[in-house]
Short mmCIF file of C-alpha atoms in Angstrom, two decimals:
data_model
loop_
_atom_site.label_atom_id
_atom_site.label_comp_id
_atom_site.label_asym_id
_atom_site.label_seq_id
_atom_site.Cartn_x
_atom_site.Cartn_y
_atom_site.Cartn_z
CA UNK A 1 0.01 -0.03 0.01
CA UNK A 2 1.59 3.31 -1.10
CA UNK A 3 1.16 6.51 0.91
CA UNK A 4 1.46 10.21 0.35
CA UNK A 5 3.05 11.47 3.54
CA UNK A 6 3.93 14.68 5.28
CA UNK A 7 6.09 15.31 8.22
CA UNK A 8 5.60 18.49 10.21
CA UNK A 9 7.67 19.65 13.16
CA UNK A 10 8.48 22.75 15.12
CA UNK A 11 11.81 22.99 16.87
CA UNK A 12 12.36 24.41 20.32
CA UNK A 13 15.06 26.90 21.03
CA UNK A 14 14.13 29.95 18.90
CA UNK A 15 14.19 32.22 21.93
CA UNK A 16 13.20 35.89 22.09
CA UNK A 17 13.73 37.85 18.73
CA UNK A 18 14.98 41.38 18.92
CA UNK A 19 15.25 44.21 16.34
CA UNK A 20 18.04 43.57 13.92
CA UNK A 21 18.22 39.82 14.52
CA UNK A 22 19.25 37.81 11.46
CA UNK A 23 16.24 35.53 10.90
CA UNK A 24 17.88 33.62 8.14
CA UNK A 25 20.71 32.61 10.51
CA UNK A 26 18.16 31.91 13.29
CA UNK A 27 16.16 29.56 11.03
CA UNK A 28 19.30 27.73 9.91
CA UNK A 29 20.33 27.43 13.61
CA UNK A 30 17.13 25.76 14.81
CA UNK A 31 16.55 23.79 11.56
CA UNK A 32 20.08 22.56 10.63
CA UNK A 33 18.60 19.48 8.88
CA UNK A 34 16.57 21.32 6.26
CA UNK A 35 16.46 19.57 2.91
CA UNK A 36 15.52 20.50 -0.67
CA UNK A 37 11.78 20.73 -0.99
CA UNK A 38 11.07 21.51 2.69
CA UNK A 39 8.72 24.43 3.44
CA UNK A 40 9.73 26.58 6.39
CA UNK A 41 6.76 28.30 8.07
CA UNK A 42 7.43 31.30 10.29
CA UNK A 43 5.09 33.26 12.51
CA UNK A 44 5.15 36.79 11.12
CA UNK A 45 5.32 38.19 14.65
CA UNK A 46 8.99 37.28 14.95
CA UNK A 47 9.66 38.80 11.57
CA UNK A 48 7.99 42.06 12.78
CA UNK A 49 10.19 41.94 15.91
CA UNK A 50 13.40 41.38 13.91
CA UNK A 51 12.37 44.25 11.55
CA UNK A 52 11.72 46.52 14.47
CA UNK A 53 7.98 47.02 13.60
CA UNK A 54 7.09 48.08 17.11
CA UNK A 55 4.84 50.91 18.19
CA UNK A 56 3.95 52.25 21.62
CA UNK A 57 0.64 50.72 22.81
CA UNK A 58 -0.71 54.19 23.41
CA UNK A 59 -0.43 54.72 19.71
CA UNK A 60 -2.34 51.55 18.83
CA UNK A 61 -5.52 53.11 17.40
CA UNK A 62 -3.41 55.50 15.28
CA UNK A 63 -1.28 52.66 14.07
CA UNK A 64 -4.41 50.71 13.00
CA UNK A 65 -5.63 53.80 11.11
CA UNK A 66 -2.27 54.14 9.39
CA UNK A 67 -2.27 50.48 8.28
CA UNK A 68 -5.85 50.70 7.00
CA UNK A 69 -6.71 51.14 3.33
CA UNK A 70 -10.50 50.60 3.77
CA UNK A 71 -12.75 49.95 6.72
CA UNK A 72 -14.78 46.76 6.07
CA UNK A 73 -16.84 46.53 9.28
CA UNK A 74 -16.80 47.78 12.83
CA UNK A 75 -18.27 46.43 16.04
CA UNK A 76 -18.81 48.47 19.23
CA UNK A 77 -17.05 47.15 22.38
CA UNK A 78 -18.11 48.44 25.81
CA UNK A 79 -15.33 50.53 27.31
CA UNK A 80 -12.99 50.02 24.36
CA UNK A 81 -12.61 51.66 20.96
CA UNK A 82 -14.68 49.96 18.33
CA UNK A 83 -13.23 46.79 16.78
CA UNK A 84 -12.29 47.69 13.28
CA UNK A 85 -12.16 45.02 10.60
CA UNK A 86 -10.30 46.51 7.69
CA UNK A 87 -8.44 45.83 4.53
CA UNK A 88 -4.82 46.76 5.30
CA UNK A 89 -2.08 47.88 2.96
CA UNK A 90 -1.18 44.25 2.30
CA UNK A 91 -4.72 43.54 1.05
CA UNK A 92 -5.47 41.47 4.17
CA UNK A 93 -8.89 41.85 5.79
CA UNK A 94 -8.24 41.53 9.47
CA UNK A 95 -9.36 42.74 12.81
CA UNK A 96 -7.27 45.81 13.91
CA UNK A 97 -5.47 45.69 10.54
CA UNK A 98 -3.30 42.86 11.95
CA UNK A 99 -1.79 45.15 14.65
CA UNK A 100 -1.13 42.81 17.50
CA UNK A 101 -0.74 43.16 21.25
CA UNK A 102 -0.10 39.53 22.30
CA UNK A 103 3.41 38.17 22.77
CA UNK A 104 4.84 41.64 22.60
CA UNK A 105 6.85 43.48 25.29
CA UNK A 106 4.73 45.45 27.72
CA UNK A 107 3.55 48.82 26.43
CA UNK A 108 4.03 47.93 22.84
CA UNK A 109 2.21 46.59 19.87
CA UNK A 110 3.54 45.08 16.67
CA UNK A 111 2.77 46.01 13.09
CA UNK A 112 2.87 43.34 10.42
CA UNK A 113 6.12 43.14 8.45
CA UNK A 114 6.54 45.98 5.88
CA UNK A 115 6.62 43.56 2.99
CA UNK A 116 6.12 39.94 4.06
CA UNK A 117 6.84 38.49 0.61
CA UNK A 118 10.17 40.33 0.57
CA UNK A 119 10.91 39.06 4.10
CA UNK A 120 10.11 35.47 2.93
CA UNK A 121 12.48 35.92 -0.07
CA UNK A 122 15.27 37.10 2.19
CA UNK A 123 14.97 34.19 4.55
CA UNK A 124 14.74 31.75 1.60
CA UNK A 125 17.99 33.19 0.16
CA UNK A 126 19.74 32.99 3.53
CA UNK A 127 18.77 29.26 3.89
CA UNK A 128 20.09 28.63 0.35
CA UNK A 129 23.33 30.44 1.18
CA UNK A 130 23.94 28.95 4.62
CA UNK A 131 22.68 25.36 4.14
CA UNK A 132 22.83 24.99 0.35
CA UNK A 133 19.17 23.78 0.09
CA UNK A 134 16.16 24.97 -1.85
CA UNK A 135 13.19 25.48 0.40
CA UNK A 136 9.92 27.33 0.32
CA UNK A 137 9.22 29.96 3.00
CA UNK A 138 5.78 31.02 4.29
CA UNK A 139 5.13 33.80 6.81
CA UNK A 140 1.85 33.35 8.73
CA UNK A 141 -0.57 35.40 10.75
CA UNK A 142 -3.66 34.36 12.69
CA UNK A 143 -7.06 35.69 11.52
CA UNK A 144 -10.74 35.42 12.10
CA UNK A 145 -13.14 34.41 9.32
CA UNK A 146 -16.63 35.24 8.19
CA UNK A 147 -19.22 32.64 9.24
CA UNK A 148 -16.91 30.46 11.31
CA UNK A 149 -15.89 30.61 14.91
CA UNK A 150 -12.24 30.36 15.84
CA UNK A 151 -9.10 31.63 14.25
CA UNK A 152 -6.83 29.90 11.74
CA UNK A 153 -3.37 30.72 10.49
CA UNK A 154 -3.05 32.10 6.99
CA UNK A 155 -0.11 32.78 4.64
CA UNK A 156 0.65 36.54 4.48
CA UNK A 157 4.04 36.13 2.78
CA UNK A 158 5.69 33.45 0.74
CA UNK A 159 8.65 32.69 -1.46
CA UNK A 160 9.54 29.66 -3.48
CA UNK A 161 6.26 27.87 -2.77
CA UNK A 162 3.08 27.82 -4.89
CA UNK A 163 0.39 29.87 -3.04
CA UNK A 164 -2.58 28.80 -5.18
CA UNK A 165 -2.90 25.48 -7.10
CA UNK A 166 -5.16 25.82 -10.12
CA UNK A 167 -6.66 22.43 -10.80
CA UNK A 168 -9.02 23.73 -13.44
CA UNK A 169 -8.54 21.71 -16.58
CA UNK A 170 -7.73 18.63 -14.50
CA UNK A 171 -10.22 15.83 -14.36
CA UNK A 172 -12.16 14.16 -11.55
CA UNK A 173 -12.25 10.43 -11.08
CA UNK A 174 -15.13 10.19 -13.55
CA UNK A 175 -13.16 11.89 -16.28
CA UNK A 176 -15.05 15.21 -16.05
CA UNK A 177 -13.17 18.44 -16.13
CA UNK A 178 -12.80 20.17 -12.75
CA UNK A 179 -14.11 23.69 -13.24
CA UNK A 180 -13.83 25.54 -9.99
CA UNK A 181 -11.03 24.05 -7.93
CA UNK A 182 -8.30 26.48 -7.14
CA UNK A 183 -6.81 25.45 -3.81
CA UNK A 184 -5.14 27.90 -1.47
CA UNK A 185 -2.34 25.53 -0.49
CA UNK A 186 -0.22 28.24 1.09
CA UNK A 187 -3.04 28.94 3.58
CA UNK A 188 -3.55 25.18 4.20
CA UNK A 189 0.22 24.85 4.93
CA UNK A 190 0.05 27.79 7.34
CA UNK A 191 -2.90 26.12 9.16
CA UNK A 192 -1.17 22.73 9.24
CA UNK A 193 1.89 24.17 10.93
CA UNK A 194 -0.12 26.11 13.48
CA UNK A 195 -1.07 22.74 14.91
CA UNK A 196 2.53 22.16 16.02
CA UNK A 197 3.55 25.79 16.64
CA UNK A 198 0.63 26.73 18.86
CA UNK A 199 0.12 30.18 20.34
CA UNK A 200 1.81 29.82 23.71
CA UNK A 201 4.59 27.30 23.09
CA UNK A 202 7.48 29.47 22.02
CA UNK A 203 7.82 27.64 18.72
CA UNK A 204 7.37 30.28 15.98
CA UNK A 205 9.12 28.25 13.31
CA UNK A 206 7.89 24.96 11.76
CA UNK A 207 8.93 22.79 8.85
CA UNK A 208 6.83 20.69 6.44
CA UNK A 209 8.56 17.91 4.60
CA UNK A 210 6.82 16.08 1.80
CA UNK A 211 5.51 19.01 -0.35
CA UNK A 212 8.51 19.28 -2.66
CA UNK A 213 6.15 19.38 -5.67
CA UNK A 214 4.99 22.78 -4.43
CA UNK A 215 8.51 24.21 -4.01
CA UNK A 216 9.73 26.20 -7.04
CA UNK A 217 13.00 27.31 -8.43
CA UNK A 218 11.99 30.93 -8.57
CA UNK A 219 10.47 32.94 -5.74
CA UNK A 220 7.08 33.00 -7.43
CA UNK A 221 4.18 35.52 -7.01
CA UNK A 222 4.15 35.62 -3.21
CA UNK A 223 1.21 35.69 -0.91
CA UNK A 224 0.03 38.94 -2.59
CA UNK A 225 -2.10 36.81 -4.89
CA UNK A 226 -4.20 35.42 -2.07
CA UNK A 227 -6.35 38.37 -1.05
CA UNK A 228 -9.46 39.03 -3.10
CA UNK A 229 -9.64 42.75 -3.13
CA UNK A 230 -12.30 45.38 -2.97
CA UNK A 231 -15.46 45.19 -5.02
CA UNK A 232 -14.71 41.79 -6.60
CA UNK A 233 -15.57 40.27 -3.24
CA UNK A 234 -19.20 39.67 -2.37
CA UNK A 235 -18.42 40.59 1.23
CA UNK A 236 -16.35 43.69 0.63
CA UNK A 237 -18.36 45.58 3.21
CA UNK A 238 -19.99 44.40 6.48
CA UNK A 239 -23.70 43.78 6.43
CA UNK A 240 -24.56 46.67 8.81
CA UNK A 241 -22.33 49.11 6.91
CA UNK A 242 -23.76 48.21 3.50
CA UNK A 243 -27.30 48.39 4.86
CA UNK A 244 -26.60 51.90 6.34
CA UNK A 245 -25.14 53.12 3.11
CA UNK A 246 -28.13 51.76 1.19
CA UNK A 247 -30.49 53.31 3.66
CA UNK A 248 -28.88 56.67 3.25
CA UNK A 249 -28.90 56.49 -0.51
CA UNK A 250 -32.46 55.28 -0.57
CA UNK A 251 -33.54 58.20 1.74
CA UNK A 252 -31.74 60.73 -0.58
CA UNK A 253 -33.14 59.31 -3.78
CA UNK A 254 -36.76 60.13 -3.00
CA UNK B 1 16.68 19.74 20.41
CA UNK B 2 13.19 18.50 21.04
CA UNK B 3 10.48 18.60 18.51
CA UNK B 4 6.74 18.61 18.28
CA UNK B 5 5.95 16.49 15.32
CA UNK B 6 3.03 15.42 13.13
CA UNK B 7 2.81 12.73 10.49
CA UNK B 8 0.15 12.96 7.92
CA UNK B 9 -0.58 10.36 5.29
CA UNK B 10 -3.31 9.32 2.87
CA UNK B 11 -3.47 5.65 1.81
CA UNK B 12 -4.25 4.56 -1.69
CA UNK B 13 -6.82 1.83 -2.33
CA UNK B 14 -10.10 3.34 -1.17
CA UNK B 15 -11.75 2.75 -4.52
CA UNK B 16 -15.21 3.84 -5.55
CA UNK B 17 -17.80 4.13 -2.80
CA UNK B 18 -21.35 2.99 -3.41
CA UNK B 19 -24.66 3.47 -1.45
CA UNK B 20 -24.73 1.14 1.58
CA UNK B 21 -20.95 0.72 1.81
CA UNK B 22 -19.64 0.27 5.33
CA UNK B 23 -17.33 3.23 5.81
CA UNK B 24 -16.03 2.05 9.17
CA UNK B 25 -14.90 -1.23 7.60
CA UNK B 26 -13.45 0.67 4.61
CA UNK B 27 -11.43 3.05 6.87
CA UNK B 28 -10.14 0.08 8.90
CA UNK B 29 -9.20 -1.73 5.64
CA UNK B 30 -7.09 1.04 4.24
CA UNK B 31 -5.71 2.25 7.66
CA UNK B 32 -5.04 -1.00 9.52
CA UNK B 33 -2.27 0.58 11.55
CA UNK B 34 -4.38 3.24 13.19
CA UNK B 35 -3.27 3.95 16.81
CA UNK B 36 -4.79 5.62 19.87
CA UNK B 37 -4.74 9.34 19.34
CA UNK B 38 -4.71 9.33 15.56
CA UNK B 39 -7.21 11.59 13.77
CA UNK B 40 -8.90 10.11 10.70
CA UNK B 41 -9.96 12.71 8.14
CA UNK B 42 -12.48 11.73 5.53
CA UNK B 43 -13.77 13.68 2.49
CA UNK B 44 -17.53 14.04 3.16
CA UNK B 45 -18.22 13.15 -0.48
CA UNK B 46 -17.52 9.49 0.10
CA UNK B 47 -19.78 9.68 3.19
CA UNK B 48 -22.56 11.12 1.00
CA UNK B 49 -22.04 8.39 -1.52
CA UNK B 50 -22.20 5.60 1.10
CA UNK B 51 -25.32 7.28 2.60
CA UNK B 52 -27.01 7.45 -0.86
CA UNK B 53 -27.27 11.22 -0.76
CA UNK B 54 -27.52 11.42 -4.57
CA UNK B 55 -29.89 13.54 -6.64
CA UNK B 56 -30.47 13.79 -10.39
CA UNK B 57 -28.40 16.66 -11.80
CA UNK B 58 -31.59 18.02 -13.46
CA UNK B 59 -32.89 18.60 -9.90
CA UNK B 60 -29.75 20.42 -8.78
CA UNK B 61 -31.33 23.89 -8.33
CA UNK B 62 -34.24 22.44 -6.45
CA UNK B 63 -31.88 20.44 -4.22
CA UNK B 64 -29.93 23.67 -3.43
CA UNK B 65 -33.17 25.36 -2.45
CA UNK B 66 -34.11 22.40 -0.24
CA UNK B 67 -30.79 22.55 1.56
CA UNK B 68 -30.96 26.33 2.01
CA UNK B 69 -31.97 27.95 5.35
CA UNK B 70 -31.05 31.52 4.31
CA UNK B 71 -29.64 33.01 1.12
CA UNK B 72 -26.50 35.02 2.05
CA UNK B 73 -25.47 36.38 -1.37
CA UNK B 74 -25.98 35.67 -5.06
CA UNK B 75 -23.96 36.35 -8.13
CA UNK B 76 -25.22 36.31 -11.68
CA UNK B 77 -23.47 33.94 -14.12
CA UNK B 78 -23.97 34.28 -17.85
CA UNK B 79 -25.97 31.37 -19.22
CA UNK B 80 -26.34 29.67 -15.82
CA UNK B 81 -28.56 29.99 -12.83
CA UNK B 82 -27.24 32.59 -10.38
CA UNK B 83 -24.59 31.30 -7.99
CA UNK B 84 -26.22 31.14 -4.59
CA UNK B 85 -24.11 31.43 -1.46
CA UNK B 86 -26.34 30.27 1.36
CA UNK B 87 -26.41 29.08 4.94
CA UNK B 88 -27.50 25.44 4.73
CA UNK B 89 -29.37 23.37 7.22
CA UNK B 90 -25.95 22.35 8.85
CA UNK B 91 -25.19 26.10 9.47
CA UNK B 92 -22.50 26.10 6.79
CA UNK B 93 -22.27 29.12 4.54
CA UNK B 94 -21.33 27.66 1.17
CA UNK B 95 -21.75 28.14 -2.57
CA UNK B 96 -24.64 26.01 -3.85
CA UNK B 97 -25.34 24.93 -0.22
CA UNK B 98 -22.59 22.38 -0.60
CA UNK B 99 -24.48 20.44 -3.31
CA UNK B 100 -21.62 19.08 -5.45
CA UNK B 101 -21.25 17.98 -9.06
CA UNK B 102 -17.58 16.99 -9.14
CA UNK B 103 -16.39 13.39 -8.64
CA UNK B 104 -19.97 12.15 -8.89
CA UNK B 105 -21.52 9.76 -11.45
CA UNK B 106 -22.71 11.42 -14.68
CA UNK B 107 -26.11 12.99 -14.40
CA UNK B 108 -26.10 13.18 -10.64
CA UNK B 109 -25.11 15.58 -7.86
CA UNK B 110 -24.39 14.85 -4.22
CA UNK B 111 -25.95 16.44 -1.11
CA UNK B 112 -23.84 16.70 2.04
CA UNK B 113 -24.30 13.98 4.60
CA UNK B 114 -27.62 14.19 6.47
CA UNK B 115 -25.86 14.67 9.86
CA UNK B 116 -22.04 14.73 9.44
CA UNK B 117 -21.36 14.63 13.17
CA UNK B 118 -23.41 11.49 13.50
CA UNK B 119 -21.65 9.99 10.52
CA UNK B 120 -18.26 10.75 12.21
CA UNK B 121 -19.48 9.20 15.46
CA UNK B 122 -20.44 6.00 13.65
CA UNK B 123 -17.14 5.75 11.91
CA UNK B 124 -15.28 6.42 15.18
CA UNK B 125 -17.26 3.60 16.86
CA UNK B 126 -16.51 1.24 14.05
CA UNK B 127 -12.75 1.92 14.33
CA UNK B 128 -12.93 1.30 18.07
CA UNK B 129 -14.85 -1.85 17.56
CA UNK B 130 -12.77 -3.31 14.68
CA UNK B 131 -9.31 -2.15 15.67
CA UNK B 132 -9.58 -1.51 19.36
CA UNK B 133 -8.14 1.99 19.17
CA UNK B 134 -9.48 5.47 20.21
CA UNK B 135 -9.16 7.87 17.29
CA UNK B 136 -10.79 11.21 16.39
CA UNK B 137 -12.79 11.44 13.15
CA UNK B 138 -13.28 14.56 11.02
CA UNK B 139 -15.41 14.83 7.92
CA UNK B 140 -14.37 17.57 5.48
CA UNK B 141 -15.71 19.58 2.66
CA UNK B 142 -14.07 22.21 0.40
CA UNK B 143 -15.27 25.81 0.63
CA UNK B 144 -14.54 29.32 -0.52
CA UNK B 145 -13.98 32.18 1.79
CA UNK B 146 -14.67 35.86 2.01
CA UNK B 147 -11.66 38.07 1.10
CA UNK B 148 -9.35 35.26 -0.06
CA UNK B 149 -8.93 33.49 -3.32
CA UNK B 150 -8.77 29.75 -3.44
CA UNK B 151 -10.62 27.10 -1.55
CA UNK B 152 -9.56 25.25 1.66
CA UNK B 153 -10.94 22.22 3.36
CA UNK B 154 -13.02 22.72 6.46
CA UNK B 155 -14.41 20.39 9.14
CA UNK B 156 -18.12 19.77 8.66
CA UNK B 157 -18.40 16.79 11.01
CA UNK B 158 -16.30 15.57 13.86
CA UNK B 159 -16.27 13.05 16.74
CA UNK B 160 -13.73 12.50 19.47
CA UNK B 161 -11.62 15.46 18.51
CA UNK B 162 -11.71 18.96 19.95
CA UNK B 163 -13.07 21.33 17.32
CA UNK B 164 -12.17 24.61 18.95
CA UNK B 165 -9.31 25.19 21.39
CA UNK B 166 -10.03 28.04 23.77
CA UNK B 167 -6.69 29.47 24.85
CA UNK B 168 -8.29 32.40 26.64
CA UNK B 169 -6.94 32.51 30.12
CA UNK B 170 -3.59 31.16 29.00
CA UNK B 171 -0.62 33.43 28.98
CA UNK B 172 1.73 34.62 26.26
CA UNK B 173 5.50 34.49 26.55
CA UNK B 174 5.44 37.86 28.39
CA UNK B 175 3.07 36.52 31.02
CA UNK B 176 0.07 38.53 29.80
CA UNK B 177 -3.25 36.85 29.53
CA UNK B 178 -4.36 35.80 26.02
CA UNK B 179 -7.74 37.34 25.44
CA UNK B 180 -8.96 36.49 21.96
CA UNK B 181 -7.32 33.26 20.99
CA UNK B 182 -9.83 30.52 20.14
CA UNK B 183 -8.29 28.32 17.47
CA UNK B 184 -10.37 26.34 14.98
CA UNK B 185 -8.13 23.24 15.14
CA UNK B 186 -10.60 20.96 13.44
CA UNK B 187 -10.52 23.23 10.40
CA UNK B 188 -6.78 23.40 10.52
CA UNK B 189 -6.60 19.60 10.57
CA UNK B 190 -8.99 19.45 7.63
CA UNK B 191 -6.78 21.87 5.65
CA UNK B 192 -3.63 20.02 6.60
CA UNK B 193 -4.93 16.67 5.29
CA UNK B 194 -6.14 18.18 2.10
CA UNK B 195 -2.50 18.71 1.26
CA UNK B 196 -2.02 14.93 0.96
CA UNK B 197 -5.53 13.95 -0.16
CA UNK B 198 -5.74 16.37 -3.01
CA UNK B 199 -8.79 16.69 -5.32
CA UNK B 200 -7.97 14.31 -8.11
CA UNK B 201 -5.85 11.63 -6.46
CA UNK B 202 -8.42 9.12 -5.34
CA UNK B 203 -7.33 9.44 -1.74
CA UNK B 204 -10.40 10.60 0.29
CA UNK B 205 -9.08 9.33 3.62
CA UNK B 206 -6.13 10.68 5.52
CA UNK B 207 -4.67 10.17 8.97
CA UNK B 208 -2.87 12.66 11.27
CA UNK B 209 -0.64 11.23 13.98
CA UNK B 210 0.70 13.43 16.72
CA UNK B 211 -2.42 15.27 17.87
CA UNK B 212 -3.41 12.79 20.66
CA UNK B 213 -3.88 15.79 23.02
CA UNK B 214 -6.91 16.76 20.93
CA UNK B 215 -8.48 13.32 20.92
CA UNK B 216 -11.11 12.88 23.62
CA UNK B 217 -12.76 9.98 25.43
CA UNK B 218 -16.26 11.19 24.56
CA UNK B 219 -17.49 12.20 21.06
CA UNK B 220 -17.65 15.89 22.08
CA UNK B 221 -19.74 18.69 20.61
CA UNK B 222 -19.08 17.93 16.96
CA UNK B 223 -18.42 20.38 14.07
CA UNK B 224 -21.82 22.00 14.80
CA UNK B 225 -19.99 24.50 17.04
CA UNK B 226 -17.86 25.85 14.25
CA UNK B 227 -20.41 27.84 12.21
CA UNK B 228 -21.22 31.36 13.48
CA UNK B 229 -24.88 31.70 12.66
CA UNK B 230 -27.13 34.41 11.49
CA UNK B 231 -27.00 37.89 12.86
CA UNK B 232 -24.15 37.31 15.19
CA UNK B 233 -21.90 37.44 12.14
CA UNK B 234 -20.85 40.77 10.80
CA UNK B 235 -21.05 39.32 7.27
CA UNK B 236 -24.42 37.58 7.61
CA UNK B 237 -25.56 39.15 4.39
CA UNK B 238 -23.61 39.95 1.16
CA UNK B 239 -22.75 43.55 0.60
CA UNK B 240 -25.02 44.05 -2.41
CA UNK B 241 -27.96 42.35 -0.63
CA UNK B 242 -27.56 44.41 2.49
CA UNK B 243 -27.23 47.63 0.51
CA UNK B 244 -30.34 46.84 -1.52
CA UNK B 245 -32.32 46.04 1.66
CA UNK B 246 -31.19 49.31 3.18
CA UNK B 247 -31.98 51.28 0.05
CA UNK B 248 -35.50 49.82 0.09
CA UNK B 249 -35.98 50.62 3.73
CA UNK B 250 -34.53 54.07 3.23
CA UNK B 251 -36.85 54.85 0.37
CA UNK B 252 -39.85 53.64 2.33
CA UNK B 253 -38.97 55.57 5.49
CA UNK B 254 -39.38 59.00 3.92
#
C-alpha cells in the first residue's frame, strides 16, 4: 500500500527575537537539517520583531488607522474603541489591521512586516546560502473568518512555494473536467503548521517535509495573490455598513 | 533539540464508494495501523455516496433550495442560474449549499451527509470496535472564503476530537493573559490533510498522527460548534444584498 506522507515539526530553541536579529541565521540554527523541498513556516510576529515594527501601545489606534486602506466593518465594544475589521495595505482583511498586542513587550504593539513576501524571499535566500538547500518559505498570521468561529493561520508572505494550485482543466475520477477548484495551498500549509507551533509554546518556526512538488526554483508571485480585493468580493463591506449606506442612498433618492 | 511533530498520510486503495458501503470497515481496511490518538480525516463526498445522498443533476437547483436555510449572497453567471451562497441546514455558509457535481457519477449531484457529526461518530465507533483504538474522526468539505482567493478544506463533522481550542486565560510568553485566541483546530486539521488527499488523487481518507492531546474519550460537541450563525456574524448578508435592503427601507422611510 503506497502512501503520500507529510512530516511537520516545530523545533524548540528559537528564543526571544529582537530588532536587527538575522532571521535567516536563526532559522538555519534551529533547523540545521533542512532539505531540498522542505517548506519553512514562520510566525510573522518574529519577523516584525526582527524588523523593528514596534509601536507604543498608546499609539495603537493611530497605528491601525495608518495600516488601513479601507474599513470593512466595525463592532462596538463596551469601554473600548470599536473593533475595526479593515483591509490593510497588504490587502489582508483583518481585525485591527493585523496590529497585534499579544506576545509583545509590555507597552508595545507590533505591526505586520513591511513587505512579508520580501521578508520571505530574504529568509529563503539565507537558507540557500547557509545550508545549500532549496526550500519554500511562508510567513503566517492568525485571522478570524466570516461565518466560522475560531481563528486559523493564513499565509501573508511566501517565497519559493506555490500559493494557489489551479486544478481547473484537471479531471475528476469520472473523467469530467474540474471547473472551480483553485486550492489555497499556502493557507492550508500555514494552518497545518499552526497545529504544532501553537500560540503559547514558544515555537514560532515549523517545517513541512513532503511538499517538494509545491517548491519552485523561482520565488514566485508571493502571498500577494491570495487576497481578493475590494469590489470583486461579495463581502467587501459588512452587512450593517452596507445596509446603512443603502438606507442613506435610498432616503436621498426620494 | 526537542520537536513537536506530526505525521500525515493518505492511503491509496479506497476505490469507488457506493450506497450502503460500510465506511467504518473501509477506513479500517485502508488504515489497518491506526493507533490511539490518531485523527482520521474523511472527505464528506464518500460519506454522502455511502449514505446514498444522490440527486439527479436536473434537480440540482431544487436540491440547493431544499438545503438552504437562508440566502446570504447571489452572483449572476452568464448562461447559468445565479450562484447562490447560502447558509445550509448544517449552518455552513457555502456556494450552492454544498451540493456538489464533481467526482459524482454522470447525471447526478451529491448532497452533504444528512448529519455529518453522526456519521463521524459512527465511523469512530466502528474503528474502536474493529481495531480497538481510540481515534478522532473529522469529515471535510471544500469551501470558498470571504476576502481570499482559493478554496480550503473545512471540518463539517467531527467526533472524538476537539473542534475549537479556547486558549483564553492562557498566557503569552510575556506573562500577559491571552484574550482572543480561540483556534479552530478541526478546520486546521482538515486543511492539513487536504495537502495529501488532493482533489484528483483518489485518496479521500487521511490520517494525522501526533495530535493525541486533541483526541477525547467522549465524542464531544461535533463540528456543529464551528459555524457562526445568522445575525451574530458581521457578514451575515452579502454587501449588495444588504445595500439593496437598506435602500428599500430608506426609500420607504421617507
